[in-house]
Amino acid sequence: MASAAPLHPVARQALLAALDEGWADPARLYREGRRARLLLDAARETAAAAVGCRPDELVFTPSGTRALHDGVAGAMAGRRRTGRHVVVSAVEHSAVLHAADAYEAVPVGVDRAGRVAPADVAAALRPDTALVCLQSANHEVGTVQPVAEVAELCRAAGVPLLVDAAQSLAWGAVEGGWSLLAGSAHKWGGPPGVGLLVVRKGTRFAPQHPADERESGRSPGFANLPAIVAAAASLRAVRSEADAEAARLSALVDRIRARVPELVPDVEVVGHGTLRLPHLVTFSCLYVDGEALLTALDRAGFSVSSGSSCTSSTLTPSHVLKAMGVLSEGNVRVSLPAGTAEADVERFLDVLPPLVAEVRSHLGSVPAPALDADLVVDSLGKLCPIPVIELAKVIGEVPPGGVVTVLSDDEAAGLDIPAWCSMRGHTYLGSAPAPQGTAYRVRRQA
Amino acid sequence: MASAAPLHPVARQALLAALDEGWADPARLYREGRRARLLLDAARETAAAAVGCRPDELVFTPSGTRALHDGVAGAMAGRRRTGRHVVVSAVEHSAVLHAADAYEAVPVGVDRAGRVAPADVAAALRPDTALVCLQSANHEVGTVQPVAEVAELCRAAGVPLLVDAAQSLAWGAVEGGWSLLAGSAHKWGGPPGVGLLVVRKGTRFAPQHPADERESGRSPGFANLPAIVAAAASLRAVRSEADAEAARLSALVDRIRARVPELVPDVEVVGHGTLRLPHLVTFSCLYVDGEALLTALDRAGFSVSSGSSCTSSTLTPSHVLKAMGVLSEGNVRVSLPAGTAEADVERFLDVLPPLVAEVRSHLGSVPAPALDADLVVDSLGKLCPIPVIELAKVIGEVPPGGVVTVLSDDEAAGLDIPAWCSMRGHTYLGSAPAPQGTAYRVRRQA
């Protein structure tokens, strides 16, 4: 239940075979070089068939991240005479957002389910828009994006669309008339060290790294052939099982989506209920320290991720949850690897409620209210989820319609206090800079 | 006998173990993520010990090429206020030369053995020199460069030195006060997909790719952990055997260097006799088509490379041989993998002479001379080694002191005709543009 998965058995076998057969330089003329070239060509054909492109449109890169970096840079340089404006969804992977940072990047917002509206993309296009970037599905909440519709409107506007397909390539080809596409083998059970970049014929593209004739001049460096062979074999293998496995895992995710809010109070399941990846589910728990819950789940044998600020090295909440405007505290991301058994999910549902209760108990309970006038809560210097817990403790102390002001210098409060209000039916009145930190004002429901 | 080598058995074992243990994301908090982090830290310490640097100075990259590209770009950006002038040896790997092409790159020449003179590097430095690049040893002819001396003069001038150590890291650490260093695991028996970049503390460095917090912000993308673990294990293993194996292979190379000119007429062994890598030897054969000789050796079970123009996709001779001013036709590069037996070398020495003779016979023999006046040979449209063969056929037809003019439009002729003259004792008079191609003038020895 994690962002990477163990190697698919087919990938493992192919890797072992290719380590013996494919160690040579495919550019060389001697026997081992020719054999390596044959293996590389076959892997390219397999990957291209799975992506739905021509083999000569696809190159292998050292990672999905490098494919995205090189894809954005090459596409922008290919259209440098058009301009430097690039439209990205606000929930793209950081590899896309950081690559776009070198240009004039304008994010398009998403709804509370994390989905982009094609009309918003259309409205963001300008005469100097050189590129649009949209993921096939979100990496944190699993929401599937309307790629085909956006591709169609991009095509009509004459702007290329780059699709980050890392999350969905295991499940199927990306439909629609996109121009560029990137993927990452370790997301489909392949080994790390392999990404792919597809540039459709007719797409302007100017590689930005130093000249290197390998991989059509689009990916410098000695080809990681054993890993490429394993990646292609794995993609073919997971695709042959994809439909059945998607149906099975999707039912398990439905079960988690339905049961978690029944079993755990004050939980928000985030992402789209149906337009979603089959294997990914994310929820947030009020009054919970995300890192403490991760550690507790880890001890119970469940490896999950989190978009809570307390689990990030920068102490900021996930930009995806932020763009969706949903609660980020106590965030748990569950990714079901292929083959996950129903019994594993049932055990997860068994251990989760007591673990959440335990983590909550360490942070202090929310007390019964005692009516009082408007008041101010000073949470300066306290990190998520403390500001929201302190707000919840005192909201009952003001009369219905009364106002509580929370002072906080934790960036996550700007996301979690409004999200808490919408979950609890209170009115979020907005924020304003305070002498220290920010003042968040909340009106108790009448 | 090739540019890549099969995986070291230790690397293979480590890779298999790490595929099971190290598939997770080292940035994650759960158990598999922490285990992956421990494996990554241990690999970094092993590699740093072998390189002779601190672990926090070393990052893993997806290839040696990417390490060089990112190293040059980061070092140049870190010193952009000094200037855009970069000094490179003329025999650097193309990854360095192409990376330097983005700046004002000035190559420093080498002697006929392929060695840079430190005084030439010193003379090339300018107030706006931001970086010097020098390989530890050459990848085609094995010549070892005076890195410690160049590092010392760079330090005195306040200019960082980047060392491409890809060819020599298997044999030992690079001595001297260099600032940056790059290496490639598949050159030391590790798997493909792993390079390393070392940036010494105190060296100005500004990564030029999009922001990514992994590998100290110096190498974007998901860490290829199994391959990194295998690379580090392999480096430690080859180093433990390096001194003994170097002595053994060096004796085999000495045998090839001595015997080939005795067994094959009209051969030039290139590179330095003693200041050289232990396992690499290169020679060129007059009147031989390099590709035909490679194919013949391949059929006999020997995988060798070549710097001849006929074996290159661009039909230009190796820039290394060109910079050394040595013959490029019929070029053969033999790289002895670890464990090469003496018997393999003896068999190579047995099969080489008849194969060279056979390849030469297909191109026509050099006839006995018949004296004549000055004359012109039209080799337009004919590729290496035909122009030199035609020159050799007619040189005896002019009297001693007479002049032959060769018309050729093959770039290799500019290298091979002077090299042939110096081997044969004739005087190369120079070249001039002709209505078609170039006219090369040769005075027969008196």
mmCIF file of N, CA and C in Angstrom, chain A residues 370-426:
data_model
loop_
_atom_site.group_PDB
_atom_site.id
_atom_site.type_symbol
_atom_site.label_atom_id
_atom_site.label_comp_id
_atom_site.label_asym_id
_atom_site.label_seq_id
_atom_site.Cartn_x
_atom_site.Cartn_y
_atom_site.Cartn_z
ATOM 1 N N ALA A 370 -19.010 25.090 26.852
ATOM 2 C CA ALA A 370 -19.608 25.943 27.879
ATOM 3 C C ALA A 370 -19.755 27.324 27.256
ATOM 4 N N LEU A 371 -21.001 27.804 27.131
ATOM 5 C CA LEU A 371 -21.267 29.007 26.336
ATOM 6 C C LEU A 371 -20.500 30.221 26.832
ATOM 7 N N ASP A 372 -20.071 31.044 25.892
ATOM 8 C CA ASP A 372 -19.296 32.236 26.239
ATOM 9 C C ASP A 372 -19.376 33.219 25.072
ATOM 10 N N ALA A 373 -18.752 34.363 25.188
ATOM 11 C CA ALA A 373 -18.747 35.375 24.130
ATOM 12 C C ALA A 373 -17.747 35.005 23.049
ATOM 13 N N ASP A 374 -17.584 35.875 22.018
ATOM 14 C CA ASP A 374 -16.553 35.668 20.993
ATOM 15 C C ASP A 374 -15.204 35.508 21.679
ATOM 16 N N LEU A 375 -14.337 34.675 21.069
ATOM 17 C CA LEU A 375 -13.020 34.517 21.700
ATOM 18 C C LEU A 375 -11.912 34.229 20.686
ATOM 19 N N VAL A 376 -10.689 34.321 21.204
ATOM 20 C CA VAL A 376 -9.495 34.170 20.379
ATOM 21 C C VAL A 376 -8.689 32.987 20.898
ATOM 22 N N VAL A 377 -8.256 32.111 19.976
ATOM 23 C CA VAL A 377 -7.414 30.976 20.339
ATOM 24 C C VAL A 377 -6.002 31.248 19.799
ATOM 25 N N ASP A 378 -5.030 31.218 20.680
ATOM 26 C CA ASP A 378 -3.645 31.454 20.250
ATOM 27 C C ASP A 378 -2.945 30.110 20.005
ATOM 28 N N SER A 379 -2.807 29.748 18.711
ATOM 29 C CA SER A 379 -2.123 28.488 18.376
ATOM 30 C C SER A 379 -0.767 28.751 17.736
ATOM 31 N N LEU A 380 -0.227 29.936 17.999
ATOM 32 C CA LEU A 380 1.061 30.283 17.385
ATOM 33 C C LEU A 380 2.127 29.275 17.819
ATOM 34 N N GLY A 381 2.946 28.847 16.864
ATOM 35 C CA GLY A 381 4.031 27.900 17.168
ATOM 36 C C GLY A 381 3.564 26.456 17.239
ATOM 37 N N LYS A 382 2.266 26.230 17.045
ATOM 38 C CA LYS A 382 1.764 24.851 17.104
ATOM 39 C C LYS A 382 1.442 24.347 15.706
ATOM 40 N N LEU A 383 1.804 23.088 15.446
ATOM 41 C CA LEU A 383 1.661 22.536 14.097
ATOM 42 C C LEU A 383 0.393 21.705 13.969
ATOM 43 N N CYS A 384 -0.056 21.569 12.758
ATOM 44 C CA CYS A 384 -1.174 20.702 12.380
ATOM 45 C C CYS A 384 -1.068 19.356 13.089
ATOM 46 N N PRO A 385 -2.087 18.794 13.721
ATOM 47 C CA PRO A 385 -3.475 19.276 13.705
ATOM 48 C C PRO A 385 -3.870 20.083 14.943
ATOM 49 N N ILE A 386 -2.907 20.585 15.719
ATOM 50 C CA ILE A 386 -3.244 21.282 16.968
ATOM 51 C C ILE A 386 -4.179 22.487 16.767
ATOM 52 N N PRO A 387 -3.932 23.369 15.770
ATOM 53 C CA PRO A 387 -4.840 24.528 15.654
ATOM 54 C C PRO A 387 -6.307 24.124 15.489
ATOM 55 N N VAL A 388 -6.556 23.099 14.697
ATOM 56 C CA VAL A 388 -7.943 22.675 14.480
ATOM 57 C C VAL A 388 -8.503 22.021 15.748
ATOM 58 N N ILE A 389 -7.671 21.280 16.448
ATOM 59 C CA ILE A 389 -8.143 20.665 17.704
ATOM 60 C C ILE A 389 -8.508 21.758 18.708
ATOM 61 N N GLU A 390 -7.683 22.773 18.796
ATOM 62 C CA GLU A 390 -7.982 23.856 19.751
ATOM 63 C C GLU A 390 -9.232 24.632 19.355
ATOM 64 N N LEU A 391 -9.410 24.804 18.040
ATOM 65 C CA LEU A 391 -10.636 25.449 17.561
ATOM 66 C C LEU A 391 -11.851 24.610 17.941
ATOM 67 N N ALA A 392 -11.756 23.302 17.704
ATOM 68 C CA ALA A 392 -12.890 22.418 18.003
ATOM 69 C C ALA A 392 -13.195 22.417 19.502
ATOM 70 N N LYS A 393 -12.136 22.548 20.326
ATOM 71 C CA LYS A 393 -12.345 22.555 21.770
ATOM 72 C C LYS A 393 -13.181 23.748 22.223
ATOM 73 N N VAL A 394 -13.016 24.897 21.558
ATOM 74 C CA VAL A 394 -13.639 26.129 22.067
ATOM 75 C C VAL A 394 -14.874 26.565 21.302
ATOM 76 N N ILE A 395 -15.144 25.930 20.129
ATOM 77 C CA ILE A 395 -16.247 26.457 19.310
ATOM 78 C C ILE A 395 -17.558 26.437 20.091
ATOM 79 N N GLY A 396 -17.695 25.433 20.979
ATOM 80 C CA GLY A 396 -18.916 25.334 21.766
ATOM 81 C C GLY A 396 -19.003 26.403 22.859
ATOM 82 N N GLU A 397 -17.905 27.092 23.092
ATOM 83 C CA GLU A 397 -17.900 28.103 24.164
ATOM 84 C C GLU A 397 -18.476 29.426 23.711
ATOM 85 N N VAL A 398 -18.636 29.598 22.369
ATOM 86 C CA VAL A 398 -19.324 30.815 21.891
ATOM 87 C C VAL A 398 -20.757 30.434 21.534
ATOM 88 N N PRO A 399 -21.679 31.375 21.635
ATOM 89 C CA PRO A 399 -23.070 31.055 21.286
ATOM 90 C C PRO A 399 -23.200 30.829 19.780
ATOM 91 N N PRO A 400 -24.268 30.123 19.344
ATOM 92 C CA PRO A 400 -24.507 29.999 17.908
ATOM 93 C C PRO A 400 -24.474 31.372 17.257
ATOM 94 N N GLY A 401 -23.748 31.495 16.146
ATOM 95 C CA GLY A 401 -23.567 32.785 15.494
ATOM 96 C C GLY A 401 -22.363 33.549 16.025
ATOM 97 N N GLY A 402 -21.796 33.066 17.140
ATOM 98 C CA GLY A 402 -20.590 33.719 17.685
ATOM 99 C C GLY A 402 -19.361 33.382 16.854
ATOM 100 N N VAL A 403 -18.295 34.134 17.065
ATOM 101 C CA VAL A 403 -17.109 34.015 16.224
ATOM 102 C C VAL A 403 -15.879 33.624 17.058
ATOM 103 N N VAL A 404 -15.134 32.645 16.551
ATOM 104 C CA VAL A 404 -13.844 32.289 17.142
ATOM 105 C C VAL A 404 -12.744 32.685 16.157
ATOM 106 N N THR A 405 -11.709 33.326 16.686
ATOM 107 C CA THR A 405 -10.550 33.670 15.860
ATOM 108 C C THR A 405 -9.376 32.788 16.285
ATOM 109 N N VAL A 406 -8.761 32.093 15.309
ATOM 110 C CA VAL A 406 -7.601 31.240 15.589
ATOM 111 C C VAL A 406 -6.350 31.921 15.031
ATOM 112 N N LEU A 407 -5.373 32.122 15.917
ATOM 113 C CA LEU A 407 -4.089 32.659 15.461
ATOM 114 C C LEU A 407 -3.155 31.468 15.220
ATOM 115 N N SER A 408 -2.618 31.379 14.008
ATOM 116 C CA SER A 408 -1.734 30.250 13.693
ATOM 117 C C SER A 408 -0.661 30.678 12.702
ATOM 118 N N ASP A 409 0.519 30.111 12.871
ATOM 119 C CA ASP A 409 1.575 30.353 11.875
ATOM 120 C C ASP A 409 1.925 29.069 11.110
ATOM 121 N N ASP A 410 1.031 28.086 11.191
ATOM 122 C CA ASP A 410 1.242 26.863 10.402
ATOM 123 C C ASP A 410 0.446 26.976 9.103
ATOM 124 N N GLU A 411 1.139 26.828 7.979
ATOM 125 C CA GLU A 411 0.489 27.016 6.685
ATOM 126 C C GLU A 411 -0.701 26.081 6.499
ATOM 127 N N ALA A 412 -0.642 24.899 7.108
ATOM 128 C CA ALA A 412 -1.719 23.925 6.937
ATOM 129 C C ALA A 412 -3.039 24.420 7.509
ATOM 130 N N ALA A 413 -2.988 25.338 8.461
ATOM 131 C CA ALA A 413 -4.222 25.847 9.061
ATOM 132 C C ALA A 413 -5.106 26.514 8.013
ATOM 133 N N GLY A 414 -4.473 27.165 7.037
ATOM 134 C CA GLY A 414 -5.228 27.843 5.987
ATOM 135 C C GLY A 414 -6.051 26.885 5.156
ATOM 136 N N LEU A 415 -5.675 25.633 5.160
ATOM 137 C CA LEU A 415 -6.414 24.606 4.438
ATOM 138 C C LEU A 415 -7.379 23.880 5.372
ATOM 139 N N ASP A 416 -6.886 23.551 6.566
ATOM 140 C CA ASP A 416 -7.645 22.652 7.425
ATOM 141 C C ASP A 416 -8.767 23.345 8.189
ATOM 142 N N ILE A 417 -8.599 24.631 8.531
ATOM 143 C CA ILE A 417 -9.689 25.311 9.243
ATOM 144 C C ILE A 417 -10.916 25.471 8.331
ATOM 145 N N PRO A 418 -10.774 25.942 7.078
ATOM 146 C CA PRO A 418 -11.956 25.979 6.198
ATOM 147 C C PRO A 418 -12.548 24.576 5.971
ATOM 148 N N ALA A 419 -11.666 23.576 5.803
ATOM 149 C CA ALA A 419 -12.178 22.222 5.561
ATOM 150 C C ALA A 419 -12.964 21.725 6.780
ATOM 151 N N TRP A 420 -12.460 22.019 7.973
ATOM 152 C CA TRP A 420 -13.151 21.615 9.201
ATOM 153 C C TRP A 420 -14.511 22.304 9.284
ATOM 154 N N CYS A 421 -14.537 23.599 8.932
ATOM 155 C CA CYS A 421 -15.810 24.337 8.970
ATOM 156 C C CYS A 421 -16.845 23.677 8.057
ATOM 157 N N SER A 422 -16.395 23.298 6.838
ATOM 158 C CA SER A 422 -17.385 22.755 5.907
ATOM 159 C C SER A 422 -17.847 21.378 6.360
ATOM 160 N N MET A 423 -16.962 20.625 7.031
ATOM 161 C CA MET A 423 -17.379 19.319 7.551
ATOM 162 C C MET A 423 -18.343 19.464 8.720
ATOM 163 N N ARG A 424 -18.179 20.537 9.507
ATOM 164 C CA ARG A 424 -18.920 20.695 10.751
ATOM 165 C C ARG A 424 -20.126 21.625 10.614
ATOM 166 N N GLY A 425 -20.250 22.266 9.443
ATOM 167 C CA GLY A 425 -21.384 23.152 9.221
ATOM 168 C C GLY A 425 -21.198 24.556 9.775
ATOM 169 N N HIS A 426 -19.986 24.897 10.205
ATOM 170 C CA HIS A 426 -19.704 26.267 10.622
ATOM 171 C C HIS A 426 -19.347 27.110 9.395
#
